[in-house]
Amino acid sequence: MDRNVVELIAALCEKGVLLDQMQALLQEEQECMTSLDLARLEENQQEITAGMERLARLSGQCQEMIAAIGTDLGMPGNSTLSPIIERLGAPEKQALKEAQQSVTGNARALQGALALHRRLIEDSLNVVGRSVNFFNRLFNPGQTYGGAGAFVNAGRGSSGFVSKEI
């Protein structure tokens, strides 16, 4: 088997493992958010950032390997894996196709987990926003019309529920 193809297969397998780890980190982040474990959430965020950096580096390396193998196979400027797979011999073709399918499956699973995660955060922020609005209306009721048609301040003064400092 060609050394470049073996290295690409190894890199794709590493990328698949990293995608699995990212999915586990997202699950852990969700658990930290629901349990309000802010210290662990901060650690988790750092791990996610490091994982994303590794994933970006590894993706760049894979793109470079794909371009180099494409050039070796007479396809200069090629940036995708499928045309390369079609030009390889049987053992290399099968191994590379399996690695591609694994990474594609892991990427789809991570994309689904990210969509779920996004909805969880959006829903949580909506609940918080509605709660803040409720308390603001409770503490700062609006002015209403009195019996003679004049504005009557129904409030007890102006209070603020949310501090905008972090």
GROMACS .gro file of N, CA and C in nm:
model
  498
    1MET      N    1   0.085  -0.117   0.000
    1MET     CA    2   0.000   0.000   0.000
    1MET      C    3   0.090   0.124   0.000
    2ASP      N    4   0.052   0.224  -0.077
    2ASP     CA    5   0.127   0.348  -0.088
    2ASP      C    6   0.134   0.418   0.047
    3ARG      N    7   0.253   0.468   0.080
    3ARG     CA    8   0.276   0.533   0.210
    3ARG      C    9   0.186   0.655   0.229
    4ASN      N   10   0.166   0.735   0.125
    4ASN     CA   11   0.080   0.853   0.135
    4ASN      C   12  -0.065   0.815   0.165
    5VAL      N   13  -0.110   0.708   0.103
    5VAL     CA   14  -0.247   0.662   0.127
    5VAL      C   15  -0.261   0.609   0.269
    6VAL      N   16  -0.160   0.537   0.317
    6VAL     CA   17  -0.162   0.486   0.454
    6VAL      C   18  -0.167   0.602   0.553
    7GLU      N   19  -0.087   0.705   0.529
    7GLU     CA   20  -0.088   0.822   0.617
    7GLU      C   21  -0.224   0.893   0.613
    8LEU      N   22  -0.286   0.900   0.496
    8LEU     CA   23  -0.417   0.963   0.485
    8LEU      C   24  -0.522   0.881   0.560
    9ILE      N   25  -0.515   0.751   0.548
    9ILE     CA   26  -0.609   0.664   0.620
    9ILE      C   27  -0.593   0.684   0.771
   10ALA      N   28  -0.468   0.689   0.817
   10ALA     CA   29  -0.442   0.710   0.959
   10ALA      C   30  -0.495   0.846   1.005
   11ALA      N   31  -0.475   0.948   0.923
   11ALA     CA   32  -0.524   1.083   0.958
   11ALA      C   33  -0.677   1.085   0.961
   12LEU      N   34  -0.740   1.019   0.867
   12LEU     CA   35  -0.887   1.014   0.866
   12LEU      C   36  -0.940   0.938   0.987
   13CYS      N   37  -0.872   0.831   1.024
   13CYS     CA   38  -0.913   0.756   1.144
   13CYS      C   39  -0.898   0.843   1.269
   14GLU      N   40  -0.788   0.917   1.276
   14GLU     CA   41  -0.767   1.009   1.389
   14GLU      C   42  -0.876   1.116   1.392
   15LYS      N   43  -0.913   1.165   1.274
   15LYS     CA   44  -1.018   1.266   1.265
   15LYS      C   45  -1.151   1.208   1.312
   16GLY      N   46  -1.179   1.083   1.279
   16GLY     CA   47  -1.302   1.017   1.324
   16GLY      C   48  -1.306   1.006   1.476
   17VAL      N   49  -1.194   0.969   1.536
   17VAL     CA   50  -1.186   0.959   1.682
   17VAL      C   51  -1.207   1.097   1.745
   18LEU      N   52  -1.146   1.198   1.687
   18LEU     CA   53  -1.159   1.334   1.738
   18LEU      C   54  -1.304   1.383   1.728
   19LEU      N   55  -1.372   1.350   1.620
   19LEU     CA   56  -1.514   1.386   1.606
   19LEU      C   57  -1.598   1.319   1.714
   20ASP      N   58  -1.567   1.194   1.745
   20ASP     CA   59  -1.636   1.124   1.854
   20ASP      C   60  -1.612   1.194   1.987
   21GLN      N   61  -1.487   1.234   2.011
   21GLN     CA   62  -1.453   1.304   2.135
   21GLN      C   63  -1.528   1.437   2.145
   22MET      N   64  -1.539   1.507   2.033
   22MET     CA   65  -1.612   1.635   2.033
   22MET      C   66  -1.759   1.612   2.066
   23GLN      N   67  -1.815   1.505   2.016
   23GLN     CA   68  -1.955   1.475   2.047
   23GLN      C   69  -1.971   1.445   2.196
   24ALA      N   70  -1.877   1.372   2.255
   24ALA     CA   71  -1.881   1.344   2.399
   24ALA      C   72  -1.866   1.473   2.480
   25LEU      N   73  -1.781   1.564   2.434
   25LEU     CA   74  -1.764   1.692   2.503
   25LEU      C   75  -1.891   1.776   2.496
   26LEU      N   76  -1.961   1.771   2.384
   26LEU     CA   77  -2.089   1.842   2.375
   26LEU      C   78  -2.191   1.784   2.473
   27GLN      N   79  -2.194   1.653   2.482
   27GLN     CA   80  -2.286   1.589   2.577
   27GLN      C   81  -2.251   1.630   2.720
   28GLU      N   82  -2.123   1.633   2.751
   28GLU     CA   83  -2.080   1.675   2.884
   28GLU      C   84  -2.115   1.822   2.910
   29GLU      N   85  -2.102   1.905   2.806
   29GLU     CA   86  -2.138   2.046   2.820
   29GLU      C   87  -2.287   2.061   2.852
   30GLN      N   88  -2.370   1.982   2.786
   30GLN     CA   89  -2.513   1.986   2.815
   30GLN      C   90  -2.540   1.947   2.959
   31GLU      N   91  -2.472   1.845   3.006
   31GLU     CA   92  -2.489   1.801   3.146
   31GLU      C   93  -2.444   1.910   3.243
   32CYS      N   94  -2.334   1.977   3.211
   32CYS     CA   95  -2.286   2.087   3.296
   32CYS      C   96  -2.386   2.201   3.300
   33MET      N   97  -2.447   2.230   3.186
   33MET     CA   98  -2.546   2.339   3.182
   33MET      C   99  -2.670   2.304   3.263
   34THR      N  100  -2.718   2.181   3.250
   34THR     CA  101  -2.840   2.145   3.321
   34THR      C  102  -2.815   2.131   3.471
   35SER      N  103  -2.693   2.094   3.510
   35SER     CA  104  -2.663   2.081   3.653
   35SER      C  105  -2.604   2.209   3.711
   36LEU      N  106  -2.586   2.311   3.626
   36LEU     CA  107  -2.529   2.440   3.667
   36LEU      C  108  -2.389   2.427   3.727
   37ASP      N  109  -2.312   2.334   3.676
   37ASP     CA  110  -2.173   2.315   3.719
   37ASP      C  111  -2.084   2.408   3.636
   38LEU      N  112  -2.072   2.532   3.679
   38LEU     CA  113  -2.002   2.634   3.602
   38LEU      C  114  -1.852   2.610   3.595
   39ALA      N  115  -1.795   2.556   3.701
   39ALA     CA  116  -1.650   2.529   3.700
   39ALA      C  117  -1.617   2.424   3.595
   40ARG      N  118  -1.694   2.316   3.593
   40ARG     CA  119  -1.670   2.210   3.495
   40ARG      C  120  -1.705   2.259   3.354
   41LEU      N  121  -1.805   2.346   3.344
   41LEU     CA  122  -1.843   2.401   3.214
   41LEU      C  123  -1.727   2.480   3.154
   42GLU      N  124  -1.657   2.557   3.238
   42GLU     CA  125  -1.542   2.634   3.190
   42GLU      C  126  -1.430   2.541   3.142
   43GLU      N  127  -1.403   2.436   3.218
   43GLU     CA  128  -1.302   2.337   3.176
   43GLU      C  129  -1.343   2.272   3.045
   44ASN      N  130  -1.470   2.239   3.035
   44ASN     CA  131  -1.522   2.174   2.915
   44ASN      C  132  -1.507   2.266   2.794
   45GLN      N  133  -1.532   2.395   2.812
   45GLN     CA  134  -1.517   2.491   2.703
   45GLN      C  135  -1.372   2.495   2.654
   46GLN      N  136  -1.278   2.489   2.746
   46GLN     CA  137  -1.138   2.488   2.707
   46GLN      C  138  -1.104   2.361   2.629
   47GLU      N  139  -1.160   2.247   2.671
   47GLU     CA  140  -1.137   2.121   2.600
   47GLU      C  141  -1.198   2.126   2.460
   48ILE      N  142  -1.316   2.185   2.449
   48ILE     CA  143  -1.381   2.198   2.318
   48ILE      C  144  -1.298   2.287   2.227
   49THR      N  145  -1.247   2.397   2.281
   49THR     CA  146  -1.164   2.488   2.201
   49THR      C  147  -1.039   2.417   2.152
   50ALA      N  148  -0.974   2.343   2.241
   50ALA     CA  149  -0.854   2.268   2.202
   50ALA      C  150  -0.888   2.162   2.097
   51GLY      N  151  -1.001   2.096   2.115
   51GLY     CA  152  -1.044   1.995   2.018
   51GLY      C  153  -1.073   2.055   1.882
   52MET      N  154  -1.135   2.171   1.880
   52MET     CA  155  -1.164   2.238   1.753
   52MET      C  156  -1.036   2.281   1.683
   53GLU      N  157  -0.938   2.325   1.760
   53GLU     CA  158  -0.809   2.362   1.701
   53GLU      C  159  -0.741   2.239   1.642
   54ARG      N  160  -0.742   2.127   1.715
   54ARG     CA  161  -0.683   2.003   1.663
   54ARG      C  162  -0.757   1.957   1.537
   55LEU      N  163  -0.889   1.969   1.540
   55LEU     CA  164  -0.970   1.928   1.425
   55LEU      C  165  -0.938   2.013   1.303
   56ALA      N  166  -0.921   2.143   1.323
   56ALA     CA  167  -0.887   2.232   1.211
   56ALA      C  168  -0.750   2.197   1.154
   57ARG      N  169  -0.652   2.172   1.242
   57ARG     CA  170  -0.518   2.134   1.196
   57ARG      C  171  -0.522   2.003   1.119
   58LEU      N  172  -0.594   1.906   1.174
   58LEU     CA  173  -0.601   1.774   1.111
   58LEU      C  174  -0.674   1.782   0.977
   59SER      N  175  -0.777   1.863   0.969
   59SER     CA  176  -0.849   1.880   0.842
   59SER      C  177  -0.757   1.941   0.737
   60GLY      N  178  -0.679   2.039   0.778
   60GLY     CA  179  -0.583   2.100   0.686
   60GLY      C  180  -0.480   1.999   0.635
   61GLN      N  181  -0.431   1.915   0.726
   61GLN     CA  182  -0.335   1.812   0.687
   61GLN      C  183  -0.399   1.713   0.590
   62CYS      N  184  -0.523   1.675   0.617
   62CYS     CA  185  -0.593   1.582   0.528
   62CYS      C  186  -0.610   1.644   0.389
   63GLN      N  187  -0.644   1.771   0.383
   63GLN     CA  188  -0.660   1.839   0.253
   63GLN      C  189  -0.528   1.840   0.177
   64GLU      N  190  -0.419   1.866   0.249
   64GLU     CA  191  -0.287   1.865   0.184
   64GLU      C  192  -0.253   1.726   0.131
   65MET      N  193  -0.282   1.622   0.210
   65MET     CA  194  -0.255   1.485   0.168
   65MET      C  195  -0.340   1.448   0.047
   66ILE      N  196  -0.467   1.488   0.049
   66ILE     CA  197  -0.556   1.458  -0.063
   66ILE      C  198  -0.505   1.526  -0.190
   67ALA      N  199  -0.461   1.650  -0.178
   67ALA     CA  200  -0.408   1.722  -0.294
   67ALA      C  201  -0.281   1.653  -0.346
   68ALA      N  202  -0.193   1.610  -0.255
   68ALA     CA  203  -0.068   1.545  -0.296
   68ALA      C  204  -0.096   1.411  -0.364
   69ILE      N  205  -0.186   1.333  -0.307
   69ILE     CA  206  -0.219   1.204  -0.367
   69ILE      C  207  -0.287   1.226  -0.502
   70GLY      N  208  -0.375   1.326  -0.510
   70GLY     CA  209  -0.440   1.357  -0.637
   70GLY      C  210  -0.339   1.393  -0.744
   71THR      N  211  -0.238   1.472  -0.706
   71THR     CA  212  -0.132   1.509  -0.801
   71THR      C  213  -0.055   1.385  -0.845
   72ASP      N  214  -0.025   1.296  -0.749
   72ASP     CA  215   0.046   1.171  -0.782
   72ASP      C  216  -0.034   1.084  -0.878
   73LEU      N  217  -0.166   1.091  -0.867
   73LEU     CA  218  -0.253   1.007  -0.952
   73LEU      C  219  -0.293   1.078  -1.082
   74GLY      N  220  -0.235   1.195  -1.107
   74GLY     CA  221  -0.263   1.266  -1.231
   74GLY      C  222  -0.387   1.354  -1.225
   75MET      N  223  -0.424   1.396  -1.104
   75MET     CA  224  -0.539   1.484  -1.087
   75MET      C  225  -0.495   1.609  -1.010
   76PRO      N  226  -0.413   1.694  -1.071
   76PRO     CA  227  -0.368   1.812  -0.999
   76PRO      C  228  -0.486   1.904  -0.968
   77GLY      N  229  -0.481   1.966  -0.853
   77GLY     CA  230  -0.589   2.056  -0.812
   77GLY      C  231  -0.709   1.985  -0.751
   78ASN      N  232  -0.702   1.853  -0.739
   78ASN     CA  233  -0.814   1.779  -0.679
   78ASN      C  234  -0.818   1.805  -0.529
   79SER      N  235  -0.940   1.829  -0.477
   79SER     CA  236  -0.952   1.857  -0.334
   79SER      C  237  -1.050   1.764  -0.264
   80THR      N  238  -1.099   1.663  -0.336
   80THR     CA  239  -1.194   1.571  -0.274
   80THR      C  240  -1.141   1.429  -0.278
   81LEU      N  241  -1.196   1.349  -0.191
   81LEU     CA  242  -1.146   1.213  -0.172
   81LEU      C  243  -1.206   1.113  -0.270
   82SER      N  244  -1.330   1.129  -0.308
   82SER     CA  245  -1.399   1.029  -0.391
   82SER      C  246  -1.328   1.000  -0.523
   83PRO      N  247  -1.281   1.100  -0.600
   83PRO     CA  248  -1.211   1.067  -0.724
   83PRO      C  249  -1.081   0.989  -0.700
   84ILE      N  250  -1.018   1.017  -0.588
   84ILE     CA  251  -0.895   0.944  -0.555
   84ILE      C  252  -0.927   0.799  -0.527
   85ILE      N  253  -1.033   0.775  -0.451
   85ILE     CA  254  -1.072   0.639  -0.416
   85ILE      C  255  -1.096   0.557  -0.542
   86GLU      N  256  -1.159   0.617  -0.642
   86GLU     CA  257  -1.192   0.545  -0.766
   86GLU      C  258  -1.067   0.504  -0.844
   87ARG      N  259  -0.957   0.573  -0.826
   87ARG     CA  260  -0.835   0.543  -0.902
   87ARG      C  261  -0.740   0.448  -0.830
   88LEU      N  262  -0.770   0.412  -0.707
   88LEU     CA  263  -0.679   0.327  -0.630
   88LEU      C  264  -0.708   0.179  -0.654
   89GLY      N  265  -0.610   0.096  -0.615
   89GLY     CA  266  -0.626  -0.048  -0.623
   89GLY      C  267  -0.722  -0.098  -0.516
   90ALA      N  268  -0.761  -0.224  -0.525
   90ALA     CA  269  -0.864  -0.282  -0.439
   90ALA      C  270  -0.838  -0.266  -0.289
   91PRO      N  271  -0.719  -0.306  -0.236
   91PRO     CA  272  -0.704  -0.295  -0.090
   91PRO      C  273  -0.704  -0.149  -0.042
   92GLU      N  274  -0.636  -0.063  -0.117
   92GLU     CA  275  -0.631   0.079  -0.079
   92GLU      C  276  -0.770   0.142  -0.093
   93LYS      N  277  -0.839   0.107  -0.200
   93LYS     CA  278  -0.972   0.162  -0.226
   93LYS      C  279  -1.066   0.128  -0.111
   94GLN      N  280  -1.065   0.003  -0.069
   94GLN     CA  281  -1.156  -0.042   0.037
   94GLN      C  282  -1.122   0.026   0.171
   95ALA      N  283  -0.994   0.030   0.205
   95ALA     CA  284  -0.953   0.091   0.332
   95ALA      C  285  -0.985   0.240   0.335
   96LEU      N  286  -0.959   0.308   0.226
   96LEU     CA  287  -0.985   0.452   0.221
   96LEU      C  288  -1.135   0.481   0.220
   97LYS      N  289  -1.211   0.397   0.152
   97LYS     CA  290  -1.356   0.415   0.149
   97LYS      C  291  -1.415   0.395   0.288
   98GLU      N  292  -1.366   0.296   0.362
   98GLU     CA  293  -1.414   0.272   0.499
   98GLU      C  294  -1.380   0.390   0.590
   99ALA      N  295  -1.259   0.444   0.575
   99ALA     CA  296  -1.218   0.560   0.656
   99ALA      C  297  -1.305   0.680   0.621
  100GLN      N  298  -1.333   0.700   0.493
  100GLN     CA  299  -1.418   0.811   0.450
  100GLN      C  300  -1.559   0.796   0.507
  101GLN      N  301  -1.616   0.676   0.501
  101GLN     CA  302  -1.750   0.653   0.552
  101GLN      C  303  -1.756   0.673   0.703
  102SER      N  304  -1.651   0.632   0.772
  102SER     CA  305  -1.645   0.650   0.917
  102SER      C  306  -1.644   0.797   0.954
  103VAL      N  307  -1.558   0.874   0.887
  103VAL     CA  308  -1.550   1.017   0.916
  103VAL      C  309  -1.681   1.087   0.879
  104THR      N  310  -1.739   1.049   0.767
  104THR     CA  311  -1.866   1.110   0.725
  104THR      C  312  -1.976   1.080   0.826
  105GLY      N  313  -1.982   0.956   0.873
  105GLY     CA  314  -2.082   0.919   0.973
  105GLY      C  315  -2.062   0.994   1.104
  106ASN      N  316  -1.937   1.003   1.147
  106ASN     CA  317  -1.906   1.077   1.271
  106ASN      C  318  -1.938   1.225   1.257
  107ALA      N  319  -1.911   1.280   1.139
  107ALA     CA  320  -1.940   1.422   1.116
  107ALA      C  321  -2.091   1.447   1.118
  108ARG      N  322  -2.168   1.356   1.058
  108ARG     CA  323  -2.315   1.370   1.061
  108ARG      C  324  -2.368   1.361   1.204
  109ALA      N  325  -2.314   1.267   1.280
  109ALA     CA  326  -2.358   1.252   1.419
  109ALA      C  327  -2.324   1.377   1.500
  110LEU      N  328  -2.206   1.433   1.478
  110LEU     CA  329  -2.168   1.555   1.548
  110LEU      C  330  -2.257   1.671   1.505
  111GLN      N  331  -2.288   1.678   1.377
  111GLN     CA  332  -2.376   1.784   1.328
  111GLN      C  333  -2.514   1.774   1.393
  112GLY      N  334  -2.566   1.652   1.408
  112GLY     CA  335  -2.694   1.633   1.477
  112GLY      C  336  -2.685   1.674   1.623
  113ALA      N  337  -2.575   1.638   1.688
  113ALA     CA  338  -2.556   1.676   1.829
  113ALA      C  339  -2.545   1.828   1.843
  114LEU      N  340  -2.478   1.892   1.748
  114LEU     CA  341  -2.468   2.039   1.751
  114LEU      C  342  -2.604   2.105   1.733
  115ALA      N  343  -2.686   2.051   1.644
  115ALA     CA  344  -2.820   2.107   1.622
  115ALA      C  345  -2.904   2.093   1.749
  116LEU      N  346  -2.896   1.978   1.814
  116LEU     CA  347  -2.969   1.957   1.939
  116LEU      C  348  -2.918   2.053   2.047
  117HIS      N  349  -2.788   2.068   2.054
  117HIS     CA  350  -2.723   2.156   2.150
  117HIS      C  351  -2.768   2.301   2.127
  118ARG      N  352  -2.770   2.342   2.001
  118ARG     CA  353  -2.814   2.477   1.966
  118ARG      C  354  -2.958   2.501   2.012
  119ARG      N  355  -3.045   2.403   1.986
  119ARG     CA  356  -3.185   2.417   2.028
  119ARG      C  357  -3.196   2.423   2.180
  120LEU      N  358  -3.118   2.344   2.251
  120LEU     CA  359  -3.119   2.346   2.397
  120LEU      C  360  -3.081   2.485   2.449
  121ILE      N  361  -2.975   2.542   2.394
  121ILE     CA  362  -2.930   2.674   2.437
  121ILE      C  363  -3.033   2.780   2.400
  122GLU      N  364  -3.086   2.774   2.279
  122GLU     CA  365  -3.187   2.872   2.239
  122GLU      C  366  -3.310   2.865   2.328
  123ASP      N  367  -3.357   2.744   2.357
  123ASP     CA  368  -3.473   2.728   2.444
  123ASP      C  369  -3.445   2.779   2.584
  124SER      N  370  -3.326   2.752   2.635
  124SER     CA  371  -3.289   2.800   2.768
  124SER      C  372  -3.285   2.952   2.772
  125LEU      N  373  -3.227   3.012   2.669
  125LEU     CA  374  -3.221   3.159   2.664
  125LEU      C  375  -3.361   3.219   2.651
  126ASN      N  376  -3.449   3.154   2.578
  126ASN     CA  377  -3.587   3.202   2.568
  126ASN      C  378  -3.657   3.199   2.703
  127VAL      N  379  -3.637   3.092   2.780
  127VAL     CA  380  -3.697   3.082   2.913
  127VAL      C  381  -3.643   3.192   3.003
  128VAL      N  382  -3.514   3.214   2.999
  128VAL     CA  383  -3.454   3.318   3.081
  128VAL      C  384  -3.509   3.455   3.039
  129GLY      N  385  -3.518   3.479   2.911
  129GLY     CA  386  -3.571   3.606   2.863
  129GLY      C  387  -3.715   3.629   2.907
  130ARG      N  388  -3.797   3.526   2.899
  130ARG     CA  389  -3.936   3.540   2.944
  130ARG      C  390  -3.943   3.565   3.094
  131SER      N  391  -3.857   3.499   3.170
  131SER     CA  392  -3.856   3.520   3.315
  131SER      C  393  -3.813   3.662   3.349
  132VAL      N  394  -3.711   3.712   3.282
  132VAL     CA  395  -3.665   3.849   3.305
  132VAL      C  396  -3.776   3.947   3.270
  133ASN      N  397  -3.843   3.926   3.157
  133ASN     CA  398  -3.954   4.014   3.118
  133ASN      C  399  -4.067   4.011   3.221
  134PHE      N  400  -4.097   3.892   3.271
  134PHE     CA  401  -4.202   3.879   3.373
  134PHE      C  402  -4.167   3.961   3.497
  135PHE      N  403  -4.046   3.945   3.547
  135PHE     CA  404  -4.007   4.017   3.668
  135PHE      C  405  -3.995   4.167   3.642
  136ASN      N  406  -3.949   4.206   3.527
  136ASN     CA  407  -3.944   4.349   3.495
  136ASN      C  408  -4.084   4.410   3.492
  137ARG      N  409  -4.180   4.336   3.434
  137ARG     CA  410  -4.317   4.386   3.433
  137ARG      C  411  -4.375   4.389   3.574
  138LEU      N  412  -4.338   4.292   3.656
  138LEU     CA  413  -4.387   4.285   3.793
  138LEU      C  414  -4.332   4.401   3.876
  139PHE      N  415  -4.204   4.430   3.863
  139PHE     CA  416  -4.140   4.535   3.942
  139PHE      C  417  -4.159   4.674   3.881
  140ASN      N  418  -4.185   4.682   3.755
  140ASN     CA  419  -4.201   4.810   3.685
  140ASN      C  420  -4.328   4.808   3.600
  141PRO      N  421  -4.444   4.807   3.665
  141PRO     CA  422  -4.567   4.804   3.585
  141PRO      C  423  -4.581   4.935   3.507
  142GLY      N  424  -4.645   4.927   3.394
  142GLY     CA  425  -4.661   5.043   3.309
  142GLY      C  426  -4.767   5.137   3.362
  143GLN      N  427  -4.775   5.253   3.302
  143GLN     CA  428  -4.877   5.351   3.342
  143GLN      C  429  -5.010   5.311   3.278
  144THR      N  430  -5.117   5.338   3.347
  144THR     CA  431  -5.250   5.307   3.296
  144THR      C  432  -5.336   5.431   3.303
  145TYR      N  433  -5.449   5.430   3.237
  145TYR     CA  434  -5.542   5.542   3.242
  145TYR      C  435  -5.629   5.529   3.367
  146GLY      N  436  -5.649   5.640   3.436
  146GLY     CA  437  -5.738   5.644   3.552
  146GLY      C  438  -5.881   5.673   3.508
  147GLY      N  439  -5.971   5.686   3.604
  147GLY     CA  440  -6.112   5.709   3.576
  147GLY      C  441  -6.137   5.838   3.500
  148ALA      N  442  -6.059   5.944   3.521
  148ALA     CA  443  -6.080   6.073   3.456
  148ALA      C  444  -6.007   6.082   3.323
  149GLY      N  445  -5.944   5.973   3.279
  149GLY     CA  446  -5.873   5.973   3.152
  149GLY      C  447  -5.729   6.018   3.161
  150ALA      N  448  -5.679   6.043   3.281
  150ALA     CA  449  -5.540   6.085   3.298
  150ALA      C  450  -5.453   5.964   3.330
  151PHE      N  451  -5.324   5.972   3.293
  151PHE     CA  452  -5.232   5.863   3.327
  151PHE      C  453  -5.217   5.853   3.477
  152VAL      N  454  -5.219   5.730   3.527
  152VAL     CA  455  -5.195   5.703   3.668
  152VAL      C  456  -5.077   5.609   3.673
  153ASN      N  457  -4.976   5.647   3.747
  153ASN     CA  458  -4.860   5.559   3.761
  153ASN      C  459  -4.895   5.449   3.859
  154ALA      N  460  -4.906   5.328   3.808
  154ALA     CA  461  -4.943   5.214   3.891
  154ALA      C  462  -4.821   5.150   3.956
  155GLY      N  463  -4.705   5.207   3.932
  155GLY     CA  464  -4.583   5.145   3.985
  155GLY      C  465  -4.549   5.194   4.123
  156ARG      N  466  -4.452   5.125   4.179
  156ARG     CA  467  -4.403   5.160   4.312
  156ARG      C  468  -4.265   5.224   4.299
  157GLY      N  469  -4.245   5.295   4.195
  157GLY     CA  470  -4.112   5.350   4.170
  157GLY      C  471  -4.047   5.272   4.058
  158SER      N  472  -3.931   5.310   4.023
  158SER     CA  473  -3.866   5.234   3.916
  158SER      C  474  -3.758   5.147   3.978
  159SER      N  475  -3.771   5.020   3.954
  159SER     CA  476  -3.669   4.928   4.002
  159SER      C  477  -3.613   4.852   3.885
  160GLY      N  478  -3.496   4.802   3.901
  160GLY     CA  479  -3.433   4.724   3.797
  160GLY      C  480  -3.406   4.584   3.847
  161PHE      N  481  -3.442   4.487   3.766
  161PHE     CA  482  -3.425   4.349   3.809
  161PHE      C  483  -3.291   4.292   3.764
  162VAL      N  484  -3.243   4.333   3.650
  162VAL     CA  485  -3.124   4.274   3.593
  162VAL      C  486  -3.009   4.374   3.597
  163SER      N  487  -2.898   4.331   3.652
  163SER     CA  488  -2.778   4.411   3.650
  163SER      C  489  -2.706   4.377   3.521
  164LYS      N  490  -2.661   4.475   3.450
  164LYS     CA  491  -2.597   4.451   3.322
  164LYS      C  492  -2.448   4.435   3.335
  165GLU      N  493  -2.398   4.422   3.455
  165GLU     CA  494  -2.256   4.400   3.476
  165GLU      C  495  -2.230   4.251   3.483
  166ILE      N  496  -2.113   4.215   3.439
  166ILE     CA  497  -2.074   4.074   3.445
  166ILE      C  498  -1.954   4.062   3.537
   0.00000   0.00000   0.00000
